[in-house]
C-alpha atoms as a PDB file:
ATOM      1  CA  UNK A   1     -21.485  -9.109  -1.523  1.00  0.00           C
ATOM      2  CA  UNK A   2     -18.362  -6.992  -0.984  1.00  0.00           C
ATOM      3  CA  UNK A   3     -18.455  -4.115   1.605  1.00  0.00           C
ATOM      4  CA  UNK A   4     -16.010  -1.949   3.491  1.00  0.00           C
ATOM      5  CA  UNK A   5     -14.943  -3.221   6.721  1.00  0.00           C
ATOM      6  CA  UNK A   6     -17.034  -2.266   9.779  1.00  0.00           C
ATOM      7  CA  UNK A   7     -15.620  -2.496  13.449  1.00  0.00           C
ATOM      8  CA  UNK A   8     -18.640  -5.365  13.851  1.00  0.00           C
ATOM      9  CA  UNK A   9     -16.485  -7.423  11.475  1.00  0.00           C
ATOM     10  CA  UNK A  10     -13.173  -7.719  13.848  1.00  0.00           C
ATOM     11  CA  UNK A  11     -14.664 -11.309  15.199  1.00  0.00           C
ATOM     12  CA  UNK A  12     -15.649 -12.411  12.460  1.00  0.00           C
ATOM     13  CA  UNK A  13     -12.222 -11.739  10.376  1.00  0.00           C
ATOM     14  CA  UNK A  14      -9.857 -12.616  13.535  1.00  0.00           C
ATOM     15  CA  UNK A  15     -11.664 -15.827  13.525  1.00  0.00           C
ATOM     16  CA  UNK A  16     -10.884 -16.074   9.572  1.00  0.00           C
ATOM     17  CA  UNK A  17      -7.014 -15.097  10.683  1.00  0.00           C
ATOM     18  CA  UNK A  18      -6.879 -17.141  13.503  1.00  0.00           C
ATOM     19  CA  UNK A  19      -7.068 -20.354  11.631  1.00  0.00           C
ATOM     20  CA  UNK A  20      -4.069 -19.605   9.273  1.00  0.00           C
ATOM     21  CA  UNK A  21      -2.216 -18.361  12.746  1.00  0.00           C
ATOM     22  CA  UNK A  22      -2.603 -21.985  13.753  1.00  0.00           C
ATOM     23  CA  UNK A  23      -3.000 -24.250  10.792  1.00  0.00           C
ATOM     24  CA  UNK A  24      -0.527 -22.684   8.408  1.00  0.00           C
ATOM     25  CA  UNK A  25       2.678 -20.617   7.916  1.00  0.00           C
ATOM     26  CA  UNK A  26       1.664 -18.088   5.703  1.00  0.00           C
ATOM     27  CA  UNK A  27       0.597 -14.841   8.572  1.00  0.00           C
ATOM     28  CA  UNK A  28       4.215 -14.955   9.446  1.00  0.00           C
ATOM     29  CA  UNK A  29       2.404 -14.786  12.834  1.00  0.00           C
ATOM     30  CA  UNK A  30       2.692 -17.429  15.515  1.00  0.00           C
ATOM     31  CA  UNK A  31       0.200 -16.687  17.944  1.00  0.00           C
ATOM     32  CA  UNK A  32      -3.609 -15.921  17.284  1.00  0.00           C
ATOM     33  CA  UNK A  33      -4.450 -12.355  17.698  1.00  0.00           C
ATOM     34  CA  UNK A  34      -7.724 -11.701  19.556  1.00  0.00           C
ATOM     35  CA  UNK A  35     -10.588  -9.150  18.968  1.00  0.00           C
ATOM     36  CA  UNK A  36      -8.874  -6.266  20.352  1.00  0.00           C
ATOM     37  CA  UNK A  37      -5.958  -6.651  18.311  1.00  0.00           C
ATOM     38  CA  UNK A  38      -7.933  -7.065  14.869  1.00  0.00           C
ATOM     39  CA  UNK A  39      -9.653  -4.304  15.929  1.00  0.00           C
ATOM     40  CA  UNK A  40      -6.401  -1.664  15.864  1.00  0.00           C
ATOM     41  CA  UNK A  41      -5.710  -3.531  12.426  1.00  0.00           C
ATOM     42  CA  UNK A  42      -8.694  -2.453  11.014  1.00  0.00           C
ATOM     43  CA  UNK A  43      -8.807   1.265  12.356  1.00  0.00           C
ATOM     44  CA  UNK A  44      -4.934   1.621  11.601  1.00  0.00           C
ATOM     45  CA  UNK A  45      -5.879   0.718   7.900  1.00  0.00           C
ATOM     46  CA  UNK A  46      -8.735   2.889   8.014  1.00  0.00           C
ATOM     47  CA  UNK A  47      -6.691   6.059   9.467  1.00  0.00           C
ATOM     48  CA  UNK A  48      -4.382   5.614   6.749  1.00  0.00           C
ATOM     49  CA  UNK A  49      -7.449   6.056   3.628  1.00  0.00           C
ATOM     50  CA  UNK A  50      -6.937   2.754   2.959  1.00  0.00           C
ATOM     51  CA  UNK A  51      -9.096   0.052   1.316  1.00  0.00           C
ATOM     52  CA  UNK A  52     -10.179  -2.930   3.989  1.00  0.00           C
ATOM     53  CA  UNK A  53     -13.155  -5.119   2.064  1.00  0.00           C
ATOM     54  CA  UNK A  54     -14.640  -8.132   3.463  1.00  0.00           C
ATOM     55  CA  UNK A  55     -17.085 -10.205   1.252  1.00  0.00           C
ATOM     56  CA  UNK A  56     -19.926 -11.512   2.974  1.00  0.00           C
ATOM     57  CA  UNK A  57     -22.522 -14.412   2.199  1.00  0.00           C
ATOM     58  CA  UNK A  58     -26.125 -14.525   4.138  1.00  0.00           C
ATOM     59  CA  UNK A  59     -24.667 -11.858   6.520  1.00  0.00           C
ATOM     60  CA  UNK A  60     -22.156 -13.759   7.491  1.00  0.00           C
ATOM     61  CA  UNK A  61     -17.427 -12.370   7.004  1.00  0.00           C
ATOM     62  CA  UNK A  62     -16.299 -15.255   4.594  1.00  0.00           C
ATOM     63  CA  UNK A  63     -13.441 -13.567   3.297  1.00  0.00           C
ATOM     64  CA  UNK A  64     -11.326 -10.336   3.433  1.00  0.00           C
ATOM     65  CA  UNK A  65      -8.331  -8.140   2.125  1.00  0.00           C
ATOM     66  CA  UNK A  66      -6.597  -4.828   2.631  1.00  0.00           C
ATOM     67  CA  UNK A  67      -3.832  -3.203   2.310  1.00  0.00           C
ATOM     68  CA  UNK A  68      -1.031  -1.476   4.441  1.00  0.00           C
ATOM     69  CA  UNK A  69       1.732   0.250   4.239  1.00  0.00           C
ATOM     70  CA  UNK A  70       5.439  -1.598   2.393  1.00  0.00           C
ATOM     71  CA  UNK A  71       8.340   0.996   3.812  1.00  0.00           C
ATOM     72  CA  UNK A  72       7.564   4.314   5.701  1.00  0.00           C
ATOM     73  CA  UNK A  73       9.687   6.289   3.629  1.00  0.00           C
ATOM     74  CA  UNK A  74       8.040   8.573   1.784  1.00  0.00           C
ATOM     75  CA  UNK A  75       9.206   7.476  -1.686  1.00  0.00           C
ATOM     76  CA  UNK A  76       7.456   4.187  -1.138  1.00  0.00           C
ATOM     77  CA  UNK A  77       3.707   6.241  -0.494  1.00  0.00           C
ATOM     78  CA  UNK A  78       2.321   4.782  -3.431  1.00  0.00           C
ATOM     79  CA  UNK A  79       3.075   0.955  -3.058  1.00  0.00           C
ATOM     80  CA  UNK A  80       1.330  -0.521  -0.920  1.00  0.00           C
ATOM     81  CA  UNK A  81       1.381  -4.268   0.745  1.00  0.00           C
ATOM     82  CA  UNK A  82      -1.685  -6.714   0.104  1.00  0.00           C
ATOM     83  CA  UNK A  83      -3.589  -9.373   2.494  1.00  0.00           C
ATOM     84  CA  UNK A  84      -5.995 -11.631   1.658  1.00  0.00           C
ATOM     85  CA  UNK A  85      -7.817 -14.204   3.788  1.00  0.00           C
ATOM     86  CA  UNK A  86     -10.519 -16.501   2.711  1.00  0.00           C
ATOM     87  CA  UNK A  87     -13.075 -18.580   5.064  1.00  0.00           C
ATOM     88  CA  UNK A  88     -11.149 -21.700   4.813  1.00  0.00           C
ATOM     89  CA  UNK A  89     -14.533 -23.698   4.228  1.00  0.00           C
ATOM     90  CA  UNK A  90     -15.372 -21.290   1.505  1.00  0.00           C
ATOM     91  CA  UNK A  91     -11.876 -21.198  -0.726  1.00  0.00           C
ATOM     92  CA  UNK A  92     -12.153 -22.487  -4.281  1.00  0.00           C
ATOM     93  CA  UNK A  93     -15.726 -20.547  -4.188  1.00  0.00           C
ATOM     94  CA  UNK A  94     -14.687 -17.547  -6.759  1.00  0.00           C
ATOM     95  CA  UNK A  95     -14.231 -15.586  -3.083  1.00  0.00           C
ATOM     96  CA  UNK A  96     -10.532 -14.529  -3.373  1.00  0.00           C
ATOM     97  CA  UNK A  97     -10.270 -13.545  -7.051  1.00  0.00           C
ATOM     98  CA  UNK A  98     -13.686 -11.377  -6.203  1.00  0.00           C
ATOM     99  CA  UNK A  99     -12.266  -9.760  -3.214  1.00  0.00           C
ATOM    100  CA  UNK A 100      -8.765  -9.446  -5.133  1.00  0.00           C
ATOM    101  CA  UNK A 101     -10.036  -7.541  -7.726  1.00  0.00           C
ATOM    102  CA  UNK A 102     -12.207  -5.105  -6.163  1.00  0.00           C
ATOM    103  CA  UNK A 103      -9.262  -4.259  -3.743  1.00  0.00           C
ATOM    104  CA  UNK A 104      -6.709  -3.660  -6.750  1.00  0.00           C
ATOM    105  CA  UNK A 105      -9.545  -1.682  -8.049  1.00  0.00           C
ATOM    106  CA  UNK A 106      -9.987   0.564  -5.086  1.00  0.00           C
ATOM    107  CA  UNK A 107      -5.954   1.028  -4.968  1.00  0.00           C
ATOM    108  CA  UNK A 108      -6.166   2.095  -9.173  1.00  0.00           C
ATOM    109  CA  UNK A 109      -8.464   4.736  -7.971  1.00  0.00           C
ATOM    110  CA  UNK A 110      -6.739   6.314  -5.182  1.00  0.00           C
ATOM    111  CA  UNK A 111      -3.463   6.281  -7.522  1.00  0.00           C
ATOM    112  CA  UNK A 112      -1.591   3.693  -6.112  1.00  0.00           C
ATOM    113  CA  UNK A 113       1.227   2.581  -8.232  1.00  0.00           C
ATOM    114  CA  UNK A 114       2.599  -0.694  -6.946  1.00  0.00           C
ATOM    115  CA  UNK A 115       1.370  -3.665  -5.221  1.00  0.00           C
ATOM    116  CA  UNK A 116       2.941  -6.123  -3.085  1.00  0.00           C
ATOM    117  CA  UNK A 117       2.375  -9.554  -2.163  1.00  0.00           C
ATOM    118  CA  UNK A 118       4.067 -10.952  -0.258  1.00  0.00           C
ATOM    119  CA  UNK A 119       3.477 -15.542  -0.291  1.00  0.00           C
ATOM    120  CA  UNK A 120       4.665 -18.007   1.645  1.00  0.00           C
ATOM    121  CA  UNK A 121       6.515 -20.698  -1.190  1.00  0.00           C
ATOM    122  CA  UNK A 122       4.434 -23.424   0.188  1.00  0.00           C
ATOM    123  CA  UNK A 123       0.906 -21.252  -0.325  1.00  0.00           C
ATOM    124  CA  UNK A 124       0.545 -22.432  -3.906  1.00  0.00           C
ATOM    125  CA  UNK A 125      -3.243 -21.268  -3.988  1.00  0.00           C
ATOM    126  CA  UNK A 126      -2.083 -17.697  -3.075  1.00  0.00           C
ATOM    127  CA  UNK A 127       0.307 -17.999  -5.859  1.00  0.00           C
ATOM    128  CA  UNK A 128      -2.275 -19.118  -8.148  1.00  0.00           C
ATOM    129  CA  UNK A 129      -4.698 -16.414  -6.944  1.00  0.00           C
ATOM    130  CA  UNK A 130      -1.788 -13.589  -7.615  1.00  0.00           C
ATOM    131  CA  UNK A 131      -1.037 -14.710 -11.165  1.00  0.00           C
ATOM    132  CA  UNK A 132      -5.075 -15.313 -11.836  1.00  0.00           C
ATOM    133  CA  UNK A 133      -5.215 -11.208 -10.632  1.00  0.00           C
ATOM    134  CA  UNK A 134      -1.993 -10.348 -12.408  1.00  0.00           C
ATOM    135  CA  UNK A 135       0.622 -10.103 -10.406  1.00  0.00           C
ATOM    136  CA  UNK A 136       3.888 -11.105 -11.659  1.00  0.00           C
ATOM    137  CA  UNK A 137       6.581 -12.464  -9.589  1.00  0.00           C
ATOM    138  CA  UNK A 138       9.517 -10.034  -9.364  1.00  0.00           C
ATOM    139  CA  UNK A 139      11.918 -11.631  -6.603  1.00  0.00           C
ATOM    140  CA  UNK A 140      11.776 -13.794  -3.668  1.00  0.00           C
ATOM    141  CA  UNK A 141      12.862 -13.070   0.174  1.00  0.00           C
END
């Protein structure tokens, strides 16, 4: 099932995070981030209106994605940044196209015009997940 994101969810997602924190390169974050922290992540996205869905099996956070701002100026309002995270026990399950797609759907709604992901060149199933959902690459950092 896919949901919004409650406040209840911030262990449950951090401990999602936390793995790719320490296992992986491609948060762009070296240090896990704890409760309190995923926590102000959440209820920044929220205060902005936007879209933070986590898909959940037997009651139990397997998988999530949101978006955030790209650039604060105000020309950029309608392109937003993607994030994706998937129970790394549950990948290859269907979870991240699901969650993918109801996000971009959410952002179609509210009139969003552009979004962003943004990959690590080593995360080839992120890369496969973004073309599956089509995206199209457009440039590198």
């Amino acid at each position: 099932m896919i949901r919004s994101v409650r406040l209840s969810d911030a262990e449950a997602i951090a401990k999602i995070y936390n793995y790719y924190v320490k296992e992986t390169t491609v948060t762009f974050e070296t240090e896990e981030i704890d409760i309190t922290e995923m926590e102000k992540r959440i209820k920044k996205t929220l205060e902005y209106g936007y879209p933070f869905i986590v898909h959940e099996e037997e009651g139990i956070v397997t998988g999530y994605a949101y978006v955030r701002k790209w650039r604060e100026r105000i020309s950029y309002n309608n392109t937003l940044e993607t994030s994706i995270y998937v129970d790394k026990d549950k990948k290859t399950k269907g979870t991240g196209k699901k969650l993918y797609n109801s996000l971009i759907e959410k952002c179609k709604k509210s009139g969003v015009h552009v979004l962003i992901g943004v990959l690590a060149h080593t995360n080839t199933a992120s890369k496969k997940l973004h073309k599956n959902t089509g995206f199209e690459k457009t440039g590198h950092f």
